[in-house]
XYZ file of C-alpha atoms in Angstrom:
567
model
C -1.593 39.467 -35.664
C -2.870 36.240 -37.117
C -1.135 32.857 -36.889
C -1.941 30.418 -39.685
C -1.422 26.713 -39.016
C -0.777 24.045 -41.671
C -3.648 22.085 -43.175
C -3.781 18.277 -43.050
C -2.506 17.999 -46.633
C 0.412 20.269 -45.845
C 1.266 17.966 -42.952
C 1.667 15.206 -45.532
C -1.220 13.060 -44.266
C -3.369 13.047 -47.361
C -1.958 10.556 -49.800
C 0.912 9.534 -47.532
C 2.005 5.961 -48.080
C 1.638 3.621 -45.106
C 4.744 2.039 -43.680
C 5.123 -1.244 -41.852
C 6.724 -0.856 -38.433
C 8.638 -3.435 -36.471
C 7.639 -3.924 -32.862
C 11.207 -4.068 -31.637
C 11.917 -0.527 -32.840
C 8.767 0.868 -31.313
C 9.437 -0.775 -27.969
C 12.683 1.159 -27.642
C 10.572 3.753 -25.860
C 10.683 1.398 -22.861
C 7.973 -0.442 -20.964
C 7.445 2.172 -18.255
C 7.998 5.389 -20.181
C 5.042 7.720 -20.724
C 3.633 7.636 -24.229
C 3.152 11.373 -24.615
C 4.695 12.217 -27.979
C 7.510 14.733 -27.931
C 6.582 17.590 -25.630
C 2.832 17.099 -26.149
C 2.286 16.020 -22.574
C -1.157 16.769 -21.048
C 0.363 18.849 -18.275
C 1.840 21.128 -20.963
C -1.007 21.257 -23.474
C -3.920 21.072 -21.003
C -5.303 18.404 -23.314
C -5.317 14.602 -22.982
C -5.807 12.509 -26.112
C -6.469 8.788 -26.311
C -8.730 6.060 -27.642
C -11.419 3.596 -26.737
C -9.405 0.363 -26.731
C -10.863 -2.969 -27.812
C -10.764 -5.406 -24.901
C -8.604 -8.226 -26.239
C -6.909 -10.774 -23.973
C -4.062 -11.151 -24.386
C -3.076 -7.991 -26.224
C -0.654 -8.836 -29.003
C 2.841 -7.267 -28.881
C 2.134 -5.589 -32.230
C -0.864 -3.754 -30.722
C 1.178 -2.532 -27.793
C 3.912 -1.372 -30.133
C 1.433 0.453 -32.375
C -0.079 2.266 -29.400
C 3.387 3.350 -28.294
C 4.167 4.526 -31.815
C 0.958 6.567 -32.085
C 1.591 8.073 -28.652
C -1.813 7.623 -27.021
C -1.987 9.280 -23.624
C -5.130 7.521 -22.344
C -7.560 4.715 -23.115
C -10.834 3.350 -21.867
C -12.193 -0.166 -22.267
C -15.191 -2.343 -21.620
C -15.219 -5.205 -19.073
C -18.982 -5.893 -19.295
C -20.370 -4.623 -22.607
C -23.631 -6.540 -22.195
C -25.624 -7.695 -19.185
C -25.081 -11.311 -20.167
C -21.276 -11.081 -19.817
C -20.270 -13.569 -17.075
C -18.734 -11.879 -14.021
C -15.726 -14.182 -14.115
C -14.906 -13.154 -17.701
C -15.206 -9.450 -16.756
C -12.795 -9.780 -13.838
C -10.242 -11.703 -15.897
C -10.430 -9.241 -18.804
C -10.111 -6.298 -16.433
C -6.947 -7.712 -14.885
C -5.342 -8.124 -18.330
C -6.327 -4.605 -19.500
C -5.043 -3.066 -16.289
C -1.722 -4.766 -16.859
C -1.765 -3.400 -20.417
C -2.289 0.127 -19.051
C 0.513 -0.463 -16.531
C 2.952 -1.395 -19.310
C 2.024 1.707 -21.250
C 2.070 3.804 -18.048
C -0.941 5.899 -19.061
C -4.264 6.846 -17.447
C -7.371 4.790 -18.200
C -11.101 4.539 -17.524
C -13.582 1.723 -17.324
C -16.301 2.063 -19.917
C -19.844 0.759 -19.750
C -23.023 0.816 -21.798
C -26.300 -0.833 -20.735
C -24.986 -2.050 -17.376
C -22.497 -0.667 -14.880
C -19.032 -2.220 -14.530
C -18.820 -4.977 -11.903
C -17.885 -3.747 -8.435
C -14.856 -6.042 -8.336
C -13.496 -4.444 -11.523
C -14.014 -0.941 -10.135
C -12.278 -1.863 -6.894
C -9.258 -3.256 -8.743
C -9.046 -0.262 -11.065
C -9.032 2.122 -8.084
C -5.810 0.496 -6.896
C -4.070 2.316 -9.763
C -4.843 5.541 -7.873
C -4.360 8.723 -9.952
C -4.080 6.827 -13.225
C -7.641 5.623 -12.824
C -9.797 8.314 -14.467
C -13.122 6.953 -13.402
C -15.996 5.459 -15.386
C -17.172 6.466 -18.868
C -20.910 5.797 -19.208
C -21.304 5.540 -22.963
C -24.428 6.975 -24.665
C -26.029 7.276 -21.233
C -29.031 9.328 -22.273
C -29.701 7.112 -25.271
C -29.597 3.604 -23.835
C -31.032 4.412 -20.360
C -33.743 6.934 -21.129
C -34.464 8.303 -24.585
C -34.416 4.924 -26.392
C -34.265 2.339 -23.632
C -32.372 -0.808 -24.565
C -33.870 -4.142 -23.664
C -33.017 -5.211 -20.130
C -31.584 -1.805 -19.241
C -32.915 0.105 -16.202
C -34.152 3.585 -17.078
C -33.723 6.754 -15.046
C -37.474 7.318 -15.249
C -40.131 4.885 -16.494
C -41.119 6.203 -19.940
C -44.501 4.413 -19.776
C -45.500 6.310 -16.676
C -44.336 9.783 -17.660
C -47.092 12.228 -18.551
C -45.476 15.681 -18.933
C -42.073 17.302 -19.475
C -41.562 18.700 -15.975
C -42.170 15.291 -14.478
C -39.873 13.658 -17.022
C -37.110 16.184 -16.363
C -37.221 15.893 -12.567
C -37.341 12.086 -12.544
C -34.581 11.760 -15.099
C -32.449 14.219 -13.132
C -33.089 12.191 -9.973
C -32.015 9.038 -11.818
C -28.790 10.656 -13.041
C -28.066 11.886 -9.468
C -28.668 8.443 -7.954
C -26.196 6.886 -10.396
C -23.630 9.612 -9.825
C -24.021 9.432 -6.019
C -23.289 5.675 -6.145
C -19.755 6.457 -7.360
C -19.253 9.865 -5.738
C -19.320 8.044 -2.383
C -16.244 6.162 -3.619
C -14.628 9.332 -5.005
C -14.830 8.013 -8.544
C -15.121 10.459 -11.454
C -18.036 9.836 -13.817
C -18.155 10.857 -17.472
C -21.418 10.789 -19.473
C -21.076 10.532 -23.240
C -24.294 11.532 -24.964
C -25.012 10.549 -28.529
C -28.011 12.949 -28.865
C -26.917 16.356 -27.467
C -30.124 17.129 -25.566
C -29.508 16.120 -21.912
C -25.981 17.364 -21.284
C -27.323 19.925 -18.820
C -29.200 17.253 -16.885
C -26.076 15.097 -16.570
C -23.865 18.055 -15.675
C -26.317 19.274 -13.024
C -26.276 15.725 -11.584
C -22.455 15.819 -11.298
C -21.291 14.027 -14.498
C -18.610 15.386 -16.808
C -20.335 16.109 -20.115
C -18.800 14.361 -23.073
C -20.482 14.989 -26.450
C -20.101 12.534 -29.294
C -18.884 14.426 -32.338
C -18.486 13.220 -35.929
C -20.540 9.959 -35.904
C -24.050 10.828 -37.242
C -23.958 14.368 -35.831
C -23.092 17.987 -36.416
C -19.894 18.368 -34.394
C -20.189 22.092 -33.753
C -23.805 21.806 -32.543
C -22.997 18.971 -30.129
C -19.971 20.860 -28.759
C -21.899 24.114 -28.319
C -24.496 22.285 -26.168
C -21.949 20.392 -24.060
C -19.688 23.405 -23.632
C -22.602 25.428 -22.272
C -23.453 22.648 -19.843
C -19.860 22.422 -18.602
C -19.641 26.209 -18.194
C -22.984 26.529 -16.393
C -22.395 23.698 -13.939
C -18.639 24.009 -13.483
C -17.621 20.650 -14.956
C -14.677 19.533 -17.036
C -15.329 18.948 -20.742
C -14.452 15.730 -22.536
C -15.044 14.954 -26.205
C -15.704 11.510 -27.771
C -14.906 11.576 -31.491
C -16.685 8.557 -32.918
C -15.516 6.854 -36.101
C -18.777 4.897 -36.433
C -21.266 6.086 -39.036
C -24.390 3.959 -38.990
C -22.997 0.417 -39.374
C -19.660 1.570 -40.896
C -16.420 1.585 -38.915
C -14.412 3.517 -39.711
C -17.179 5.480 -41.380
C -15.342 8.802 -41.658
C -12.192 9.644 -43.685
C -8.890 10.591 -42.026
C -9.207 14.252 -43.062
C -12.546 14.488 -41.241
C -10.933 12.987 -38.130
C -8.132 15.607 -38.372
C -10.667 18.451 -38.519
C -12.572 17.130 -35.514
C -9.354 16.883 -33.508
C -8.592 20.477 -34.392
C -12.114 21.488 -33.387
C -11.951 19.825 -29.953
C -8.437 21.038 -29.228
C -8.850 24.661 -30.199
C -12.282 24.970 -28.566
C -10.614 24.141 -25.302
C -11.709 20.606 -24.363
C -9.862 18.977 -21.438
C -9.778 15.445 -22.894
C -10.468 13.791 -26.250
C -10.706 10.132 -27.140
C -11.359 8.344 -30.390
C -14.149 5.761 -30.482
C -14.568 3.183 -33.214
C -10.922 2.205 -33.257
C -12.043 -1.422 -33.116
C -15.234 -3.381 -32.503
C -16.607 -3.275 -28.956
C -19.875 -5.101 -29.711
C -18.218 -8.535 -29.415
C -17.636 -10.455 -26.139
C -15.227 -9.045 -23.564
C -11.668 -10.245 -24.020
C -12.350 -11.177 -27.650
C -12.758 -7.812 -29.313
C -9.721 -8.014 -31.551
C -7.296 -5.247 -32.550
C -7.916 -1.517 -33.026
C -8.218 -2.111 -36.751
C -9.243 1.434 -37.633
C -5.731 2.512 -36.510
C -3.552 -0.484 -37.404
C -3.315 -3.833 -39.069
C -1.408 -6.731 -37.563
C 1.069 -8.335 -39.997
C 2.280 -10.874 -37.452
C 1.935 -10.988 -33.658
C 5.038 -8.758 -33.517
C 4.694 -6.564 -36.671
C 2.084 -3.904 -37.353
C 1.194 -1.331 -39.990
C -0.577 1.931 -39.180
C -3.664 2.704 -41.259
C -4.382 6.164 -42.654
C -6.412 6.917 -39.510
C -3.580 5.631 -37.288
C -1.064 7.818 -39.101
C -3.437 10.829 -38.711
C -3.795 10.294 -34.989
C -0.021 9.792 -34.590
C 0.834 12.972 -36.450
C -1.656 14.994 -34.435
C -0.188 13.737 -31.137
C 3.477 13.638 -32.001
C 3.824 16.554 -34.402
C 0.883 18.939 -34.290
C 0.321 19.251 -30.524
C 3.995 19.832 -29.567
C 4.297 22.676 -32.089
C 0.919 24.309 -31.360
C 0.517 24.965 -27.599
C -2.828 26.219 -26.375
C -2.989 28.868 -23.635
C -6.702 28.632 -22.867
C -9.537 26.200 -22.189
C -13.246 26.354 -22.841
C -13.575 28.024 -19.416
C -12.236 31.213 -20.989
C -15.032 31.367 -23.548
C -16.542 34.785 -24.303
C -19.698 33.860 -26.248
C -21.453 36.036 -28.768
C -24.669 34.002 -28.696
C -26.298 32.149 -25.840
C -29.209 29.843 -26.450
C -31.339 29.322 -23.316
C -33.687 26.382 -23.293
C -35.411 23.848 -21.040
C -33.939 20.350 -21.709
C -37.001 18.809 -23.311
C -34.919 16.034 -25.056
C -36.124 16.831 -28.575
C -33.438 15.902 -31.109
C -35.818 15.278 -33.986
C -37.897 12.296 -32.908
C -40.810 13.565 -35.036
C -38.596 13.363 -38.144
C -37.152 9.920 -37.320
C -39.990 7.892 -35.948
C -41.356 5.150 -38.170
C -43.896 2.854 -36.520
C -42.813 -0.802 -36.338
C -45.818 -3.023 -37.149
C -44.007 -6.062 -35.771
C -43.173 -4.587 -32.359
C -43.931 -7.048 -29.556
C -46.658 -5.909 -27.115
C -45.375 -3.728 -24.273
C -42.005 -3.004 -25.885
C -41.161 0.693 -26.319
C -40.356 1.995 -29.790
C -37.318 4.220 -30.332
C -37.869 7.868 -31.255
C -41.538 7.582 -30.234
C -41.598 10.567 -27.860
C -39.725 12.912 -25.578
C -37.762 11.379 -22.699
C -38.463 8.037 -24.393
C -42.170 8.279 -23.633
C -44.961 7.796 -26.165
C -47.100 9.885 -23.784
C -45.067 13.082 -24.482
C -44.929 13.806 -28.207
C -42.729 16.543 -29.606
C -44.516 19.735 -30.631
C -43.822 23.060 -32.286
C -42.288 24.464 -29.101
C -39.801 21.617 -28.572
C -39.020 21.553 -32.299
C -38.497 25.312 -32.548
C -34.756 25.092 -31.939
C -34.291 23.131 -35.168
C -35.200 26.338 -37.044
C -32.900 28.213 -34.700
C -29.951 25.899 -35.426
C -30.647 26.287 -39.121
C -30.315 30.053 -38.612
C -27.155 29.749 -36.491
C -25.469 27.351 -38.988
C -26.377 29.242 -42.176
C -28.734 26.468 -43.252
C -26.293 23.569 -42.694
C -28.451 21.580 -40.245
C -31.849 21.900 -41.902
C -35.142 22.233 -40.032
C -35.767 18.585 -39.208
C -33.548 17.637 -36.316
C -29.933 17.875 -35.079
C -28.607 14.537 -36.261
C -28.069 12.676 -39.481
C -30.601 10.101 -38.300
C -33.343 12.203 -39.804
C -35.356 10.252 -42.373
C -34.059 12.371 -45.245
C -30.531 11.047 -44.607
C -31.222 7.724 -42.940
C -32.516 6.302 -46.215
C -28.845 5.971 -47.192
C -27.844 4.741 -43.742
C -28.264 1.025 -43.162
C -28.119 0.082 -46.840
C -27.890 -3.649 -46.251
C -28.657 -5.858 -43.250
C -25.929 -5.964 -40.639
C -24.043 -9.258 -40.820
C -22.694 -10.749 -37.578
C -19.490 -11.914 -39.256
C -18.722 -8.807 -41.287
C -17.826 -5.174 -40.469
C -18.362 -2.599 -43.237
C -16.396 0.690 -43.584
C -16.190 3.834 -45.653
C -13.928 1.883 -47.999
C -16.530 -0.818 -48.770
C -19.455 1.669 -48.787
C -18.033 5.011 -49.942
C -21.333 6.459 -51.122
C -23.018 5.793 -47.813
C -20.073 7.297 -45.909
C -20.069 10.395 -48.126
C -23.532 11.405 -46.899
C -21.833 12.836 -43.776
C -19.680 15.955 -43.636
C -17.683 17.775 -40.992
C -18.082 21.440 -41.669
C -20.985 23.242 -40.032
C -20.432 26.993 -39.425
C -20.890 28.506 -35.968
C -20.214 31.919 -34.507
C -19.308 31.695 -30.830
C -22.502 29.898 -29.638
C -23.092 28.141 -26.311
C -26.274 26.593 -24.937
C -27.502 27.001 -21.358
C -30.541 25.541 -19.713
C -33.599 27.189 -18.186
C -31.857 27.803 -14.838
C -28.833 29.802 -16.042
C -27.894 32.776 -13.871
C -26.936 36.334 -14.745
C -23.190 35.894 -14.367
C -23.131 33.384 -17.193
C -25.071 35.766 -19.457
C -23.034 38.867 -18.634
C -21.605 40.621 -21.731
C -23.277 38.174 -24.211
C -24.786 40.421 -26.905
C -27.380 38.006 -28.341
C -29.493 35.779 -26.093
C -32.078 33.450 -27.624
C -34.903 32.015 -25.524
C -36.660 29.000 -27.028
C -38.559 25.854 -26.047
C -41.198 25.431 -23.381
C -40.010 27.054 -20.176
C -37.534 29.516 -18.580
C -37.255 29.948 -14.824
C -38.330 33.200 -13.177
C -34.815 33.981 -12.005
C -33.356 33.341 -15.437
C -35.922 35.637 -17.047
C -34.933 38.373 -14.601
C -31.345 37.918 -15.645
C -32.245 38.027 -19.312
C -34.326 41.227 -18.823
C -31.374 42.801 -17.076
C -29.186 41.941 -20.058
C -31.707 43.598 -22.386
C -31.628 46.743 -20.227
C -27.840 46.696 -20.521
C -27.890 46.531 -24.324
C -28.362 42.906 -25.383
C -30.692 41.722 -28.089
C -33.029 39.014 -26.742
C -34.698 36.866 -29.418
C -37.655 34.880 -28.045
C -39.751 32.082 -29.494
C -43.326 33.454 -29.688
C -45.189 30.810 -27.665
C -42.586 31.040 -24.931
C -42.786 34.862 -24.980
C -46.482 34.639 -24.088
C -45.552 32.619 -20.971
C -42.929 35.174 -20.054
C -45.193 38.192 -19.861
C -45.580 39.247 -23.480
C -49.282 38.414 -23.344
C -50.312 40.520 -26.356
C -47.924 38.876 -28.819
C -50.016 37.738 -31.761
C -47.523 36.301 -34.205
C -44.970 37.440 -36.738
C -41.901 39.413 -35.772
C -42.199 42.109 -33.122
C -39.445 44.319 -31.707
C -39.794 45.819 -28.234
C -37.127 48.324 -26.998
C -35.888 47.761 -23.478
C -33.345 50.144 -21.934
C -30.224 50.062 -24.151
C -31.320 46.789 -25.753
C -34.405 45.121 -27.186
C -36.625 42.053 -27.245
C -37.423 40.474 -30.612
C -40.373 38.073 -30.617
C -40.941 35.629 -33.456
C -42.813 32.540 -34.521
C -40.229 31.674 -37.204
C -36.497 31.858 -36.427
C -35.556 31.459 -40.095
C -37.674 34.334 -41.399
C -35.925 37.044 -43.386
C -37.197 39.657 -40.962
C -35.517 37.893 -38.009
C -32.272 37.602 -39.950
C -32.283 41.342 -40.673
C -32.379 42.009 -36.924
C -29.642 39.546 -35.898
C -27.376 39.174 -38.953
C -24.574 41.107 -37.243
C -24.163 38.230 -34.750
C -24.195 35.379 -37.254
C -20.589 35.322 -38.515
C -19.474 33.944 -41.870
C -20.977 30.782 -43.432
C -17.479 29.436 -44.116
C -16.170 29.858 -40.580
C -16.351 28.284 -37.137
C -15.367 31.110 -34.831
C -14.971 31.236 -31.001
C -13.354 33.688 -28.593
C -11.417 32.626 -25.510
C -10.210 35.543 -23.441
C -8.209 37.703 -25.832
C -7.846 35.010 -28.464
C -10.172 34.434 -31.398
C -10.131 30.976 -32.950
C -11.271 30.764 -36.571
C -11.594 27.447 -38.308
C -12.071 28.326 -41.966
C -13.635 25.921 -44.429
C -11.493 24.564 -47.273
C -13.748 21.644 -48.161
C -16.624 19.907 -46.360
C -14.059 17.917 -44.352
C -11.006 20.174 -44.195
C -10.246 23.507 -42.499
C -7.540 26.104 -41.879
C -6.857 27.296 -38.312
C -6.257 30.939 -37.522
C -5.596 32.410 -34.075
C -5.820 36.189 -33.710
C -6.123 38.785 -30.993
C -9.769 39.681 -30.407
C -11.615 42.618 -28.909
């Protein structure tokens, strides 16, 4: 039996007129009442949904009323967005934001970017006990290792790294040291990653993986990587849906937001928050309103934007009427990608040398783990071809982000102005270069240390990259004996005992299953051997226990949801 759920347009979101709302009416909910809309409470749905809140002191009554109206169940906020933020300002802003969370009576997290939140702010936040959901380290892999931001300490010194194993171990040690700092205080740590290449490193170190979807990325790819990391290392799974697209905010239309919320919810995430609701690049306490979601008519009167209406309808109407009986922990994958975390997201296809770079300053995208000493190569890039196979050609062969040079030419069209924020409405052509829909058939990604129990019953296992552990190879060989198809990147196959592999596509029977070796994942011969695992090019399909979730493409940014009983 199949259940079909309404599309966004059927919910009346597309083309719906905006209505101005009076604060007094919204505040009838009461100052200490939970904001969970209807019956869509996290304890019922297994799903918490909220936003990244601009840190504005004081918060206007209209903003508080709008957040109540939308029904947000959580928010996070910055108290020290930049190293130069004075400690006194951070502490004052934190006090005001904590009081805001108290009035809404919802959980919250501290967020940080290039520097950790001040100890005094953490201590005060902990006083809220169970409502304090820890610290969200935003774009942790990006700003502290892969593309180090000026003045930011790195996990491992990119200038001193010489090989991938050294880079992996030192970066892992850096993640662990940061996590241990807060584990000693029993504080939960969430790591959002903009490039989905080090989720397994952060999860192994003890962080909750939180992929950024939407933004400049392929949402299904980022989720498949993070889901595998959470499964392998026994972590929760959060999702950050980012409204930024290059320098545009909001840079994605409401219907794309709706589809991403459906994706995160039905694929079993524990928590979801919306980034890019406002502008967090300005000083703490002076970040304004969440303008992507609302406009402020007067200090007491607000109007929800199309994005605000979309979020409200999802929380207050869709979630209560569509309960979910599973989480990502119930996943029964069809395809497992097994790969050493070499950090390659497409640097080779993004890097453009800066002739004006000051001496000693590291360039972005110049090498793996942020090091110019470790260039990407055909082995680290091989999974781009693999993703192109798994997504029916949707991702291309030149990286797993829209930052690739072929797209970035339409990215930052004009210089960023300090006193102006662009959006999809002022730059519609630029915004239209991104799309939501990327097909996927029940794929998860594990790292080179995955054990047999995680691979049990998965019919297609793909080994790619530079290295797989001895124990993992034993587990993979056992799966081949049991009937699995094991597709292996050729150069890696040589390291794993297939010494006589000389190129092309080669099939080797093994028990009830087989090994397939290749030097080109997108070759027609490979496709003929694995097509039965690929799914349909107009579907995103995952199985959780006895339920099959199918998100079927309507347009590039809209989908239908079907839930059916699966075998």
